[in-house]
Structure formats: structure tokens, C-alpha cells
C-alpha positions as a Markdown table, in Angstrom:
| # | Residue | x | y | z |
|---|---|---|---|---|
| 1 | Met | 0.0 | 0.0 | 0.0 |
| 2 | Ala | 1.4 | 3.4 | -1.0 |
| 3 | Arg | 2.3 | 5.8 | 1.8 |
| 4 | Pro | 0.2 | 9.0 | 1.8 |
| 5 | Arg | 1.9 | 12.2 | 0.8 |
| 6 | Thr | 2.9 | 14.3 | 3.7 |
| 7 | Phe | 3.2 | 17.6 | 1.8 |
| 8 | Asp | 1.0 | 20.1 | 0.0 |
| 9 | Glu | 1.5 | 19.3 | -3.7 |
| 10 | Glu | -0.1 | 22.6 | -4.8 |
| 11 | Arg | 2.3 | 24.6 | -2.5 |
| 12 | Ala | 5.2 | 22.6 | -3.8 |
| 13 | Leu | 4.1 | 23.4 | -7.4 |
| 14 | Asp | 3.9 | 27.1 | -6.6 |
| 15 | Ala | 7.4 | 27.0 | -5.1 |
| 16 | Ala | 8.8 | 25.2 | -8.1 |
| 17 | Met | 7.0 | 27.6 | -10.5 |
| 18 | His | 8.7 | 30.5 | -8.7 |
| 19 | Ala | 12.1 | 28.8 | -9.0 |
| 20 | Phe | 11.7 | 28.3 | -12.7 |
| 21 | Trp | 10.4 | 31.8 | -13.1 |
| 22 | Val | 13.5 | 33.3 | -11.5 |
| 23 | Lys | 16.2 | 31.1 | -13.1 |
| 24 | Gly | 14.6 | 29.6 | -16.2 |
| 25 | Tyr | 14.3 | 25.9 | -17.0 |
| 26 | Glu | 17.8 | 25.0 | -17.8 |
| 27 | Ala | 19.5 | 27.0 | -15.0 |
| 28 | Thr | 17.2 | 25.5 | -12.4 |
| 29 | Ser | 18.8 | 22.5 | -10.9 |
| 30 | Thr | 17.2 | 19.6 | -9.0 |
| 31 | Gln | 18.9 | 20.9 | -5.9 |
| 32 | Asp | 17.3 | 24.4 | -6.5 |
| 33 | Leu | 13.9 | 22.7 | -6.7 |
| 34 | Cys | 14.5 | 20.7 | -3.5 |
| 35 | Glu | 15.4 | 23.9 | -1.7 |
| 36 | Ala | 12.5 | 25.8 | -3.1 |
| 37 | Thr | 9.9 | 23.2 | -2.4 |
| 38 | Gly | 11.4 | 21.8 | 0.8 |
| 39 | Leu | 11.2 | 18.3 | -0.7 |
| 40 | Gly | 13.8 | 15.6 | -1.2 |
| 41 | Arg | 14.8 | 14.4 | -4.6 |
| 42 | Ser | 12.8 | 11.2 | -4.3 |
| 43 | Ser | 9.6 | 13.1 | -3.3 |
| 44 | Ile | 10.0 | 15.4 | -6.3 |
| 45 | Tyr | 10.5 | 12.5 | -8.7 |
| 46 | Asn | 7.8 | 10.3 | -7.2 |
| 47 | Thr | 5.3 | 13.1 | -7.5 |
| 48 | Phe | 6.3 | 14.9 | -10.7 |
| 49 | Ser | 8.3 | 12.1 | -12.5 |
| 50 | Ser | 10.9 | 14.4 | -14.0 |
| 51 | Lys | 12.2 | 18.0 | -14.0 |
| 52 | His | 10.5 | 18.5 | -17.3 |
| 53 | Asp | 7.2 | 17.3 | -16.0 |
| 54 | Leu | 7.5 | 19.6 | -13.0 |
| 55 | Phe | 8.3 | 22.5 | -15.4 |
| 56 | Arg | 5.4 | 21.7 | -17.6 |
| 57 | Arg | 3.0 | 21.7 | -14.7 |
| 58 | Ser | 4.6 | 24.9 | -13.3 |
| 59 | Leu | 4.2 | 26.7 | -16.7 |
| 60 | Ala | 0.6 | 25.5 | -17.0 |
| 61 | Arg | -0.1 | 26.9 | -13.5 |
| 62 | Tyr | 1.6 | 30.2 | -14.3 |
| 63 | Met | -0.5 | 30.5 | -17.5 |
| 64 | Glu | -3.7 | 29.7 | -15.7 |
| 65 | Thr | -3.0 | 32.3 | -13.1 |
| 66 | Met | -2.0 | 35.0 | -15.5 |
| 67 | Asn | -4.9 | 34.4 | -17.9 |
| 68 | Ala | -7.4 | 34.4 | -15.1 |
| 69 | Gly | -6.2 | 37.9 | -14.2 |
| 70 | Gln | -6.4 | 39.1 | -17.8 |
| 71 | Ala | -9.8 | 37.6 | -18.3 |
| 72 | Glu | -11.2 | 39.2 | -15.2 |
| 73 | Ile | -10.2 | 42.6 | -16.7 |
| 74 | Leu | -11.1 | 42.1 | -20.3 |
| 75 | Asp | -14.3 | 40.2 | -19.8 |
| 76 | Asp | -15.8 | 43.1 | -17.8 |
| 77 | Val | -18.0 | 44.3 | -20.7 |
| 78 | Glu | -19.7 | 46.9 | -18.5 |
| 79 | Arg | -16.5 | 49.0 | -18.9 |
| 80 | Pro | -15.4 | 50.6 | -22.2 |
| 81 | Ala | -12.8 | 48.7 | -24.2 |
| 82 | Met | -10.2 | 51.4 | -23.8 |
| 83 | Glu | -10.6 | 51.4 | -20.0 |
| 84 | Arg | -10.2 | 47.6 | -19.9 |
| 85 | Leu | -7.0 | 47.8 | -22.0 |
| 86 | Arg | -5.7 | 50.6 | -19.7 |
| 87 | Ala | -6.5 | 48.4 | -16.7 |
| 88 | Leu | -4.7 | 45.4 | -18.3 |
| 89 | Leu | -1.5 | 47.5 | -19.0 |
| 90 | Asp | -1.6 | 48.9 | -15.4 |
| 91 | Arg | -1.8 | 45.3 | -14.1 |
| 92 | Val | 1.3 | 44.4 | -16.2 |
| 93 | Ile | 3.2 | 47.4 | -14.9 |
| 94 | Asn | 2.2 | 46.7 | -11.3 |
| 95 | Gly | 3.2 | 43.0 | -11.7 |
| 96 | Glu | 6.6 | 43.9 | -13.1 |
| 97 | Ile | 7.3 | 46.5 | -10.3 |
| 98 | Glu | 6.2 | 44.1 | -7.6 |
| 99 | Thr | 8.4 | 41.2 | -8.7 |
| 100 | Arg | 11.6 | 43.3 | -8.8 |
| 101 | Gln | 14.8 | 41.7 | -7.4 |
| 102 | Asp | 18.0 | 43.8 | -7.3 |
| 103 | Gly | 16.3 | 46.6 | -9.2 |
| 104 | His | 15.1 | 44.4 | -12.1 |
| 105 | Ser | 11.9 | 42.5 | -12.7 |
| 106 | Ile | 12.1 | 38.7 | -13.0 |
| 107 | Gly | 9.8 | 39.1 | -16.0 |
| 108 | Cys | 7.2 | 36.8 | -17.3 |
| 109 | Leu | 7.6 | 33.0 | -17.3 |
| 110 | Thr | 5.9 | 32.7 | -20.7 |
| 111 | Val | 8.1 | 35.3 | -22.3 |
| 112 | Asn | 11.2 | 33.8 | -20.7 |
| 113 | Thr | 10.2 | 30.3 | -21.9 |
| 114 | Thr | 9.4 | 31.6 | -25.4 |
| 115 | Val | 12.9 | 33.1 | -25.7 |
| 116 | Gly | 14.9 | 30.5 | -23.9 |
| 117 | Leu | 13.3 | 27.1 | -24.5 |
| 118 | Ala | 10.5 | 27.0 | -27.0 |
| 119 | Ser | 12.7 | 26.5 | -30.1 |
| 120 | Arg | 14.1 | 23.3 | -28.5 |
| 121 | Asp | 11.1 | 21.9 | -26.7 |
| 122 | Ala | 8.1 | 21.0 | -28.8 |
| 123 | Glu | 5.8 | 20.4 | -25.8 |
| 124 | Ala | 6.6 | 23.8 | -24.3 |
| 125 | Ala | 6.2 | 25.4 | -27.7 |
| 126 | Gly | 2.7 | 23.9 | -28.0 |
| 127 | Met | 1.7 | 25.1 | -24.6 |
| 128 | Leu | 2.9 | 28.6 | -25.5 |
| 129 | Glu | 1.0 | 28.6 | -28.8 |
| 130 | Arg | -2.3 | 27.6 | -27.0 |
| 131 | Asp | -1.7 | 30.2 | -24.4 |
| 132 | Leu | -1.0 | 32.9 | -27.0 |
| 133 | Glu | -4.2 | 32.1 | -28.8 |
| 134 | Phe | -6.2 | 32.3 | -25.6 |
| 135 | Arg | -4.8 | 35.7 | -24.8 |
| 136 | Leu | -5.2 | 37.0 | -28.4 |
| 137 | Ala | -8.9 | 35.9 | -28.5 |
| 138 | Ala | -9.6 | 37.9 | -25.4 |
| 139 | Leu | -7.8 | 40.9 | -26.8 |
| 140 | Arg | -9.5 | 40.6 | -30.2 |
| 141 | Ala | -13.0 | 40.6 | -28.5 |
| 142 | Thr | -12.1 | 43.7 | -26.5 |
| 143 | Leu | -10.7 | 45.5 | -29.4 |
| 144 | Arg | -13.7 | 44.7 | -31.7 |
| 145 | Ser | -16.1 | 46.0 | -29.0 |
| 146 | Gly | -14.1 | 49.2 | -28.9 |
| 147 | Gln | -14.1 | 49.5 | -32.7 |
| 148 | Leu | -17.9 | 49.0 | -32.7 |
| 149 | Ala | -18.3 | 51.7 | -30.0 |
| 150 | Gly | -16.1 | 54.1 | -32.0 |
| 151 | Asp | -13.4 | 54.3 | -29.4 |
| 152 | Ile | -10.7 | 52.3 | -31.1 |
| 153 | Thr | -9.2 | 52.8 | -34.5 |
| 154 | Thr | -10.6 | 50.8 | -37.4 |
| 155 | Gly | -7.4 | 51.5 | -39.4 |
| 156 | Arg | -6.3 | 47.9 | -38.6 |
| 157 | Asp | -8.3 | 44.8 | -38.0 |
| 158 | Ala | -8.8 | 43.5 | -34.5 |
| 159 | Glu | -6.4 | 40.6 | -35.1 |
| 160 | Ser | -3.6 | 42.9 | -36.0 |
| 161 | Leu | -4.3 | 45.2 | -33.1 |
| 162 | Ala | -4.5 | 42.2 | -30.7 |
| 163 | Arg | -1.0 | 41.1 | -31.8 |
| 164 | Tyr | 0.2 | 44.6 | -31.4 |
| 165 | Val | -1.1 | 44.9 | -27.8 |
| 166 | Asn | 0.4 | 41.5 | -27.0 |
| 167 | Ala | 3.8 | 42.6 | -28.4 |
| 168 | Val | 3.6 | 45.8 | -26.4 |
| 169 | Ile | 3.0 | 43.7 | -23.2 |
| 170 | Gly | 5.9 | 41.4 | -24.0 |
| 171 | Gly | 8.1 | 44.4 | -24.7 |
| 172 | Met | 7.1 | 46.0 | -21.4 |
| 173 | Arg | 8.0 | 42.9 | -19.6 |
| 174 | Val | 11.4 | 42.6 | -21.3 |
| 175 | Ser | 12.0 | 46.4 | -20.6 |
| 176 | Ala | 11.2 | 45.8 | -17.0 |
| 177 | Gln | 13.7 | 43.0 | -16.8 |
| 178 | Gly | 16.3 | 45.4 | -18.2 |
| 179 | Gly | 15.6 | 47.8 | -15.4 |
| 180 | Ala | 12.9 | 50.2 | -16.8 |
| 181 | Asp | 11.2 | 52.0 | -14.0 |
| 182 | Arg | 7.5 | 52.6 | -13.6 |
| 183 | Ala | 7.5 | 56.0 | -15.4 |
| 184 | Thr | 9.1 | 54.4 | -18.5 |
| 185 | Leu | 6.6 | 51.5 | -18.5 |
| 186 | Glu | 3.7 | 53.9 | -18.1 |
| 187 | Ala | 5.0 | 56.0 | -21.0 |
| 188 | Ile | 5.1 | 52.8 | -23.2 |
| 189 | Ala | 1.5 | 52.0 | -22.1 |
| 190 | Asp | 0.3 | 55.5 | -22.8 |
| 191 | Thr | 1.9 | 55.5 | -26.3 |
| 192 | Ala | 0.2 | 52.1 | -27.1 |
| 193 | Leu | -3.2 | 53.4 | -26.0 |
| 194 | Asp | -2.7 | 56.6 | -28.1 |
| 195 | Ala | -2.0 | 54.4 | -31.1 |
| 196 | Leu | -5.2 | 52.5 | -30.6 |
| 197 | Ala | -7.4 | 55.5 | -30.0 |
| 198 | Val | -9.6 | 57.1 | -32.7 |
| 199 | Arg | -8.3 | 60.5 | -33.7 |
């Protein structure tokens, strides 16, 4: 009969997610994961089967958490589209400032994984592709509603604008990792919103 687990698997997963978020997949050692989770090697491998499996589950958890926050903002159809987009960009800025270490943000796990791992890991690439489509769909819907209301430019279709906003968010995250302060990130957000607005 198997012995019951004596640890909180969800808490361990959160701790592992943070370790991968800070150091990246390849630079995070099994020892780093043991220290982060408080688990021994055997417990990690018995529960998660491999470092890659633990990373996959950590990345999925991160995506789920981040997308829930985005959906909460963008799905609030009682607010004008431009106001929802502003709230989303504010959330990104606040998140980047709050996760600073040594004056720099630790960035976004999905952005970091896209840059550092996706080209060599088909499973991670597939997860990132599905995550991107989820985020783009929410942005497209918001942008279309703003176009219909006359608040957002119709000079480009909602698909192109969604990809633009997504690229702005990714750029803001990378800028924060490079040390950009709140004022700089807010200026980027303001410029993006100006570009979306009807003139």
C-alpha cells in the first residue's frame, strides 16, 4: 500500500514555479527545486516524475493564473474597451514592479520560456502557442467591441491590433527585466493606447 503524501502538492508546485520563473528551466537544478519546495529528490521525482514534467506543470499553473487575471479585466463588458485595456496594462506594470529583485523584474515566465526554451522543446512550444491564442482571443474581442463603439481605430483589424497589444505587453516585460522604471513603463502603455485611440 502506497504511503500517503505528507506535503502540500499545490504549494510545492507554486514554489517550483517561482524557482523556474526566476532562473529559467535550464538553469534551475534539481537541488534548486529541492530547496524551493522543501522536498527531497525522491519526493520530487515520485510526485512529478521528472524535472521536465514539473516545469510543464509549473508553466501551466503560471499561464492559468496570469490568464485568469487578464480575463477578469477584459471580460468586464460593463467597462469601455479602452478602459479595460488601460487596466490590463496597469496590471502588467504593477506586476513587473512588484516582482523586482535587485532593481530588475524577474519578467514573465511565458516570455522567458518563449525566448529561452520553445525552439528546443516542442511540448513547451505547443503550450505557449495555445496560451497565446487564448490571450489573443480575449484581446480581439475587447478591441472589436471598442471599434464598434467608435473608441478604437478601425485602421487595422482587431487581429492585427491584438497582436500589437500582445507585443507591447511582451516588450514592457522585457524592458522591466532590463531595469525600466514605472515611469518608463507607463509611457510605453500611454503610447500604445494613443496608437489605438480614434483620432
